[in-house]
CSV table of C-alpha atoms in Angstrom, one decimal:
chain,number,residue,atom,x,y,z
A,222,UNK,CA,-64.0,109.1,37.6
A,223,UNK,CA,-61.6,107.7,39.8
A,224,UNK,CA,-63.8,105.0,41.0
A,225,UNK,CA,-64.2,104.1,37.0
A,226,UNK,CA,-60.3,103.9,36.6
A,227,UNK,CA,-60.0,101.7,38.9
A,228,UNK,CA,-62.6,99.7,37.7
A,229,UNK,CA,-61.3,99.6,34.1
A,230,UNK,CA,-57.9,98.4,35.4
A,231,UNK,CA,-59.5,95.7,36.6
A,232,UNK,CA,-61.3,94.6,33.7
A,233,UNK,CA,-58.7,91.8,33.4
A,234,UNK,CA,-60.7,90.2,36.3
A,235,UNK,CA,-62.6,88.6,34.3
A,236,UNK,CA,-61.4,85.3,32.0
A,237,UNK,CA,-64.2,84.9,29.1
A,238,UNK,CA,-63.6,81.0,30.0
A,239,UNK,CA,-64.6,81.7,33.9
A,240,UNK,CA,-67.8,84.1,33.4
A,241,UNK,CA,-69.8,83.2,36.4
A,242,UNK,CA,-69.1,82.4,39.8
A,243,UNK,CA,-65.2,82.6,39.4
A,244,UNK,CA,-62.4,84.6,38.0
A,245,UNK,CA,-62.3,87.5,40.9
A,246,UNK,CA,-60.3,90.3,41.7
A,247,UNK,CA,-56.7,89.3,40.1
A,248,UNK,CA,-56.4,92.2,37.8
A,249,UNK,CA,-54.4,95.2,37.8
A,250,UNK,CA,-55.0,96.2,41.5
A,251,UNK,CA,-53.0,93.4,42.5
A,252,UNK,CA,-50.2,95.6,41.1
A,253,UNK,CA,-49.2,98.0,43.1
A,254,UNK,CA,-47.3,99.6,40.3
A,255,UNK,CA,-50.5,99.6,38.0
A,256,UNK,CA,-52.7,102.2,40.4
A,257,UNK,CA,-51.1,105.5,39.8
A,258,UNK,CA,-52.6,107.6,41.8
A,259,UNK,CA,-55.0,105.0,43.0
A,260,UNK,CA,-54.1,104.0,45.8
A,261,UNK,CA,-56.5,106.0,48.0
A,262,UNK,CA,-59.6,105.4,46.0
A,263,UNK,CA,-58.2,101.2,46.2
A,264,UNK,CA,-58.4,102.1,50.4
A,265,UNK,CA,-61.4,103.3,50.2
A,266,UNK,CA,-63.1,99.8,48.6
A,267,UNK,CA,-61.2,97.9,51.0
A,268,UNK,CA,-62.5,100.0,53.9
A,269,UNK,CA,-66.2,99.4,52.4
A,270,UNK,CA,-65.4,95.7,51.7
A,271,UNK,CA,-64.2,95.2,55.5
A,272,UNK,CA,-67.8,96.7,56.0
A,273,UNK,CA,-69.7,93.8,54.0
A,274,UNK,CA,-67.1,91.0,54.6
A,275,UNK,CA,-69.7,88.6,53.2
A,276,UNK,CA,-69.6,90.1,49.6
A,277,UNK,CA,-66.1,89.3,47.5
A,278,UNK,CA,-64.0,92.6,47.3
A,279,UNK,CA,-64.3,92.4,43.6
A,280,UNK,CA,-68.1,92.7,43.7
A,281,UNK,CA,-67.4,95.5,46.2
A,282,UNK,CA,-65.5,97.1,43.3
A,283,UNK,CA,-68.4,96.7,40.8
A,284,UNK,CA,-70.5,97.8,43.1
A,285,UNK,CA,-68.9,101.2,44.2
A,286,UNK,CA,-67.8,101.9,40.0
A,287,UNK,CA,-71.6,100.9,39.0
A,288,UNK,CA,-72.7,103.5,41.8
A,289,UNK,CA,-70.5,106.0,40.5
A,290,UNK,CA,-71.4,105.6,37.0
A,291,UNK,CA,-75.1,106.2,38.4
A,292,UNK,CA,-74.4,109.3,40.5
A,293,UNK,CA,-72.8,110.9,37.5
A,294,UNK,CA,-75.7,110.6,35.3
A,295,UNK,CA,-74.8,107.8,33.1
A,296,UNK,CA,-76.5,104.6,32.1
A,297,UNK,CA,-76.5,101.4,34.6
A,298,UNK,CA,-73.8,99.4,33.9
A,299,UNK,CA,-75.0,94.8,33.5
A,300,UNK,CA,-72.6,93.7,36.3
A,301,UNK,CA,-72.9,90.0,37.0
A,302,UNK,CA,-72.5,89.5,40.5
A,303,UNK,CA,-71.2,86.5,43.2
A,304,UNK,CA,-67.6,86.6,41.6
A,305,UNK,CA,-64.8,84.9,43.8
A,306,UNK,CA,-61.5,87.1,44.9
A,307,UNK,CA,-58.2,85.7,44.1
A,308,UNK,CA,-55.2,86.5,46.5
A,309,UNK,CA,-54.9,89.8,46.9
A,310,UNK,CA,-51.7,91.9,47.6
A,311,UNK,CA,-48.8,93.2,45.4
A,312,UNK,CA,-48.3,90.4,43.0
A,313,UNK,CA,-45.7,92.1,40.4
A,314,UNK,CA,-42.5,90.0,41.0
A,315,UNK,CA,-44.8,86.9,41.6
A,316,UNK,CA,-47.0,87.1,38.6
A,317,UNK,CA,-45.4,89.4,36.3
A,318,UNK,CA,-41.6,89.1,35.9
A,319,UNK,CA,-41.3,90.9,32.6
A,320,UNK,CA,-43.8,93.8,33.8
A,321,UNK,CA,-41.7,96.6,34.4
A,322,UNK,CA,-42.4,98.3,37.9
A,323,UNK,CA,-41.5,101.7,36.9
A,324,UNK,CA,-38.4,101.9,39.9
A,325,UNK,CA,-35.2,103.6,39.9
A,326,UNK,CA,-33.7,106.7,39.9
A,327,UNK,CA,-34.3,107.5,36.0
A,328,UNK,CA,-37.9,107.4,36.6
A,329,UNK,CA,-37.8,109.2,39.8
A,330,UNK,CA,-39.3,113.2,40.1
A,331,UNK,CA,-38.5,115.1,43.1
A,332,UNK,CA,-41.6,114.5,45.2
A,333,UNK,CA,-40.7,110.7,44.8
A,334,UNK,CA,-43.5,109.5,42.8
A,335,UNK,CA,-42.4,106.4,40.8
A,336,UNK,CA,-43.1,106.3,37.0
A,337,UNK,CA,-44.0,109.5,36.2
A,338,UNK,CA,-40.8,111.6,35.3
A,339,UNK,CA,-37.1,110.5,33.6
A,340,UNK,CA,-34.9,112.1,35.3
A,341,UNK,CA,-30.6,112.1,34.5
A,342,UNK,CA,-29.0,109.1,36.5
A,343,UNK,CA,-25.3,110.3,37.3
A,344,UNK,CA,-24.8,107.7,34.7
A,345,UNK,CA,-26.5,109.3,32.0
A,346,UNK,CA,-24.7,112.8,32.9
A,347,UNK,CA,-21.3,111.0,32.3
A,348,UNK,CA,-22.1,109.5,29.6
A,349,UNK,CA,-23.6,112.6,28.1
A,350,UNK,CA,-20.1,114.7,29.1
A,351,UNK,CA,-17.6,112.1,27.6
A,352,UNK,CA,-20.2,112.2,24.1
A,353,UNK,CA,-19.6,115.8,24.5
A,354,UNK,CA,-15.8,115.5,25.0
A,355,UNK,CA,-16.0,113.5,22.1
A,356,UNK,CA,-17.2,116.6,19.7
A,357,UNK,CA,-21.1,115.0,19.5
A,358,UNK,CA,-23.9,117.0,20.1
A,359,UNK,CA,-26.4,114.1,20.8
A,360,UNK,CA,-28.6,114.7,24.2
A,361,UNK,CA,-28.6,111.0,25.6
A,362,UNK,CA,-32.2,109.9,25.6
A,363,UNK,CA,-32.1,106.4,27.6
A,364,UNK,CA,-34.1,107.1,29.9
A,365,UNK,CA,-37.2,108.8,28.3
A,366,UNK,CA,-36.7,105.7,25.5
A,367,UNK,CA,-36.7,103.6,28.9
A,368,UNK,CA,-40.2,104.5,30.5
A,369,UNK,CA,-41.8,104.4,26.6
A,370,UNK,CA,-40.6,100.5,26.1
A,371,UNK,CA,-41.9,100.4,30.2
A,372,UNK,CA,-44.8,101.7,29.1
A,373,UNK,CA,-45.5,99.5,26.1
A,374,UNK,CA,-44.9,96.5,28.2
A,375,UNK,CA,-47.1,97.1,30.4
A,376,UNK,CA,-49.8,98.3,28.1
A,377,UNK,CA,-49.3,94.8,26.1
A,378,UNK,CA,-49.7,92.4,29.3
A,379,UNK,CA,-52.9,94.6,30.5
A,380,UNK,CA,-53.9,93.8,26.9
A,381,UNK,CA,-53.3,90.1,27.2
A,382,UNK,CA,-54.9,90.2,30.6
A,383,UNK,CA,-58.4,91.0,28.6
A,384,UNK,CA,-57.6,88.0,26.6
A,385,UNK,CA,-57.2,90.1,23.3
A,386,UNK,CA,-55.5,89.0,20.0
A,387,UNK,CA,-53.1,90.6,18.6
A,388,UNK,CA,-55.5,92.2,15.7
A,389,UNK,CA,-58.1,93.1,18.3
A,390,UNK,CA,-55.1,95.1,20.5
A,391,UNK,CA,-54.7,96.9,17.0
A,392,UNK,CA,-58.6,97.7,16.8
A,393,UNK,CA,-59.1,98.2,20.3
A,394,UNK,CA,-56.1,101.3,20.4
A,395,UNK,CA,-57.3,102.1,17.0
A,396,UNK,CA,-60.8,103.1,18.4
A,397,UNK,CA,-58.7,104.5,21.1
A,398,UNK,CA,-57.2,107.0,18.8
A,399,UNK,CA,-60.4,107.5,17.2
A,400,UNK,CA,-62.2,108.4,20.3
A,401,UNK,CA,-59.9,110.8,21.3
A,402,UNK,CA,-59.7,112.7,18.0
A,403,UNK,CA,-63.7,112.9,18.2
A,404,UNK,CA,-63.8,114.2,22.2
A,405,UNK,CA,-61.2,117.1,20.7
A,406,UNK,CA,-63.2,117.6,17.4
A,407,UNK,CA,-66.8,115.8,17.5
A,408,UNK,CA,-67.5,116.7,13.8
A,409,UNK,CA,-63.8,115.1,12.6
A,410,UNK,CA,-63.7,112.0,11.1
A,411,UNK,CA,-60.7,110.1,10.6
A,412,UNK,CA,-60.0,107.4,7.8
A,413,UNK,CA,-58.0,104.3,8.9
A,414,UNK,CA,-55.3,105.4,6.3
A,415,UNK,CA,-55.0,108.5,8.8
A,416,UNK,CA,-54.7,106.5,11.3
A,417,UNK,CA,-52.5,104.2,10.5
A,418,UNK,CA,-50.3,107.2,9.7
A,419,UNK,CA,-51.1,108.3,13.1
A,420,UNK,CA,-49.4,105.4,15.2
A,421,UNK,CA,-46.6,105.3,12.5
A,422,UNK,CA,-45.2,109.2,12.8
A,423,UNK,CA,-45.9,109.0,9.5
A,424,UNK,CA,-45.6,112.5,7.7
A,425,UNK,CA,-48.4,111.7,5.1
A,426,UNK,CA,-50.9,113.7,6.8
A,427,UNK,CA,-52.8,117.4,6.1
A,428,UNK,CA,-52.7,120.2,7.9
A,429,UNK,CA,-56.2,119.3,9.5
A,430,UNK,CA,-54.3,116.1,10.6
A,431,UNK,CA,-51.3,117.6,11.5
A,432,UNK,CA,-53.3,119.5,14.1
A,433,UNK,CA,-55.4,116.1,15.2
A,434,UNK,CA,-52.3,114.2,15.5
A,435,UNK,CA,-51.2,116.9,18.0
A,436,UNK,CA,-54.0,117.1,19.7
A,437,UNK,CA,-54.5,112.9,19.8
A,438,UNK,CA,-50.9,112.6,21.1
A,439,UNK,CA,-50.6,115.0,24.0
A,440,UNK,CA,-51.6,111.8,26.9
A,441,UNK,CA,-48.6,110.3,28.5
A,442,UNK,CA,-50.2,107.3,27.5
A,443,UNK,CA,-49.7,108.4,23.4
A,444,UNK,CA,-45.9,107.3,23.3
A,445,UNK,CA,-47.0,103.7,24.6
A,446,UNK,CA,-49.6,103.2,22.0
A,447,UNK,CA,-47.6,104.5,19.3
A,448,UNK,CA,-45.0,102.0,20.1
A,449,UNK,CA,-47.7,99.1,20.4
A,450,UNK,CA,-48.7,99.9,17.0
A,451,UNK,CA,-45.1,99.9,16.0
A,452,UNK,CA,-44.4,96.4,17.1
A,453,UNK,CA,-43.2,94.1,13.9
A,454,UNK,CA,-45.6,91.8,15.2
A,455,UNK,CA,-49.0,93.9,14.6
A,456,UNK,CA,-47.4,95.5,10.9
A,457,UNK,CA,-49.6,93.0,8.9
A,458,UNK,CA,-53.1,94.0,10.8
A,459,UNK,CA,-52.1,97.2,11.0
A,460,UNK,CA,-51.4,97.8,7.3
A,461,UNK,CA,-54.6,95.3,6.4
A,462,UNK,CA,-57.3,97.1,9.1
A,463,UNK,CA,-55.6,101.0,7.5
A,464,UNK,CA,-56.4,100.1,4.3
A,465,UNK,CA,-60.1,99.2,4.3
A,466,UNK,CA,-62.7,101.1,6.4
A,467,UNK,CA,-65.5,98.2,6.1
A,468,UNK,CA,-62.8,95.8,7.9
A,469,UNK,CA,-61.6,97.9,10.6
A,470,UNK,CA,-65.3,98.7,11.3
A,471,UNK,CA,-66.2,94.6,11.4
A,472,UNK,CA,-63.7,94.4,13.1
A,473,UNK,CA,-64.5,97.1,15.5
A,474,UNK,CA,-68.2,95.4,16.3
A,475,UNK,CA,-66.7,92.2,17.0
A,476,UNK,CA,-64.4,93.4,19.6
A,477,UNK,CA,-67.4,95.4,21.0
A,478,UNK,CA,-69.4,92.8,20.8
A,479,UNK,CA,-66.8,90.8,23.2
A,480,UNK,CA,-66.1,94.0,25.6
A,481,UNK,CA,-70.1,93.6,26.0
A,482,UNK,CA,-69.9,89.8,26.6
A,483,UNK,CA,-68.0,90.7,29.4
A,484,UNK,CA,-70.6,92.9,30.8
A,485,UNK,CA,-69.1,96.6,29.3
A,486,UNK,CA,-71.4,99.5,28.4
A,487,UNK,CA,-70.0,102.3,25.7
A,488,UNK,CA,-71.1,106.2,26.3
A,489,UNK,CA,-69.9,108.5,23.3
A,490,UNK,CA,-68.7,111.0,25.9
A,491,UNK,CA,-67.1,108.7,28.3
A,492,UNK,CA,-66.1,106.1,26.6
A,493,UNK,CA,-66.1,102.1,27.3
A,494,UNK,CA,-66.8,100.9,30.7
A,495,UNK,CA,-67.2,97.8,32.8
């Protein structure tokens, strides 16, 4: 699966414009920040790509992910080969100034991984002792709110990486939602009332829900969508594709039917791959 991660941060790779011979490897993996947990499994496709220097490294990448996908059972995956790399190497500060990178000491855990924990700065434990001093009772929460608007940043430019519109973002972590619900409970089925009341925190929902909604939401990647879906920007196709099953499901094919122009395959257990 690791192989298939990688992979699918990488989808950006390729423009809808470019579909051919160009439009290489200038996705995610030229973001070091992006991998989490990655990085070895990105060593490994270099090592094979210094192996077959004649093939591009992104058709190494395919290559190795469509292998994987084979190995584990799955169908082939359409993979159009003879793509040209861009430049590789850590291109965040270069390409992608309002990306956050996930750095700093309220993000930092004791082992040192970056990004994954929100930790007290010294700033944040004075400001929570003066608040206290002050007769309030309110646990500072700057840094948690930190990595969340991090996370949505990042989850937004990966979405216009894939050349999404704004309504298809909505769809696409909409399906997202749905997916997850149906891996936890394959004989749920979720209106898009429900799930619009999912990515809201709305408290509209039944008990059945209530348990979905916990289940849906325990990913780290849960706060970042729900924020998404927040945005004032998306209200108006969020509201429209909640309220009407026939559009979000239109919808919903279209934006398959684009994923698959791109040369993705879809496997209820697995999900969408490419």
């Amino acid at each position: 699966m690791r192989w298939w991660k990688l992979a699918w941060l990488d989808l950006s790779s390729f423009r809808l414009t470019d579909k051919g011979a160009s439009g290489g490897a200038r996705g995610n993996v030229g973001h070091r920040s992006d991998l989490h947990g990655l990085e070895k499994t990105l060593k490994q496709v270099q090592d094979l790509h210094a192996k077959f220097s004649l093939l591009s490294f992104c058709d190494v990448l395919y290559m190795a992910a469509a292998l994987a996908l084979e190995e584990m059972g799955l169908s082939p995956v359409p993979i159009i080969y003879g793509r040209l790399d861009d430049e590789m190497g850590d291109r965040d500060e270069e390409a992608r100034p309002e990306a956050p990178d996930f750095e700093g000491p309220e993000y930092e855990k004791p082992d040192g991984n970056p990004g994954a924990g929100n930790e007290e700065t010294e700033e944040d434990k004075a400001a929570e002792k003066e608040e206290q001093a002050e007769g309030g009772d309110e646990v500072e929460a700057a840094p948690k709110e930190k990595q969340i608007k991090a996370s949505k940043a990042q989850l937004t430019v990966r979405l216009e990486r894939m050349s999404l519109t704004d309504r298809e973002q909505v769809v696409l972590v909409g399906m997202y939602i749905a997916m997850k619900a149906r891996s936890t409970n394959p004989s749920a089925t979720i209106s898009n009332a429900c799930l619009h009341n999912f990515v809201q925190g709305q408290d509209r929902l039944s008990d059945t829900d209530r348990h979905q909604q916990d289940e849906i939401f325990k990913g780290q990647t849960s706060p970042a969508c729900s924020t998404l879906m927040s945005s004032k920007h998306l209200q108006d196709d969020v509201r429209r594709l909640a309220s009407s099953n026939d559009l979000f499901l239109i919808e919903a094919k279209a934006l398959m039917a684009k994923l698959f122009a791109l040369g993705a395959t879809f496997n209820p257990q697995e999900g969408i791959y490419l």
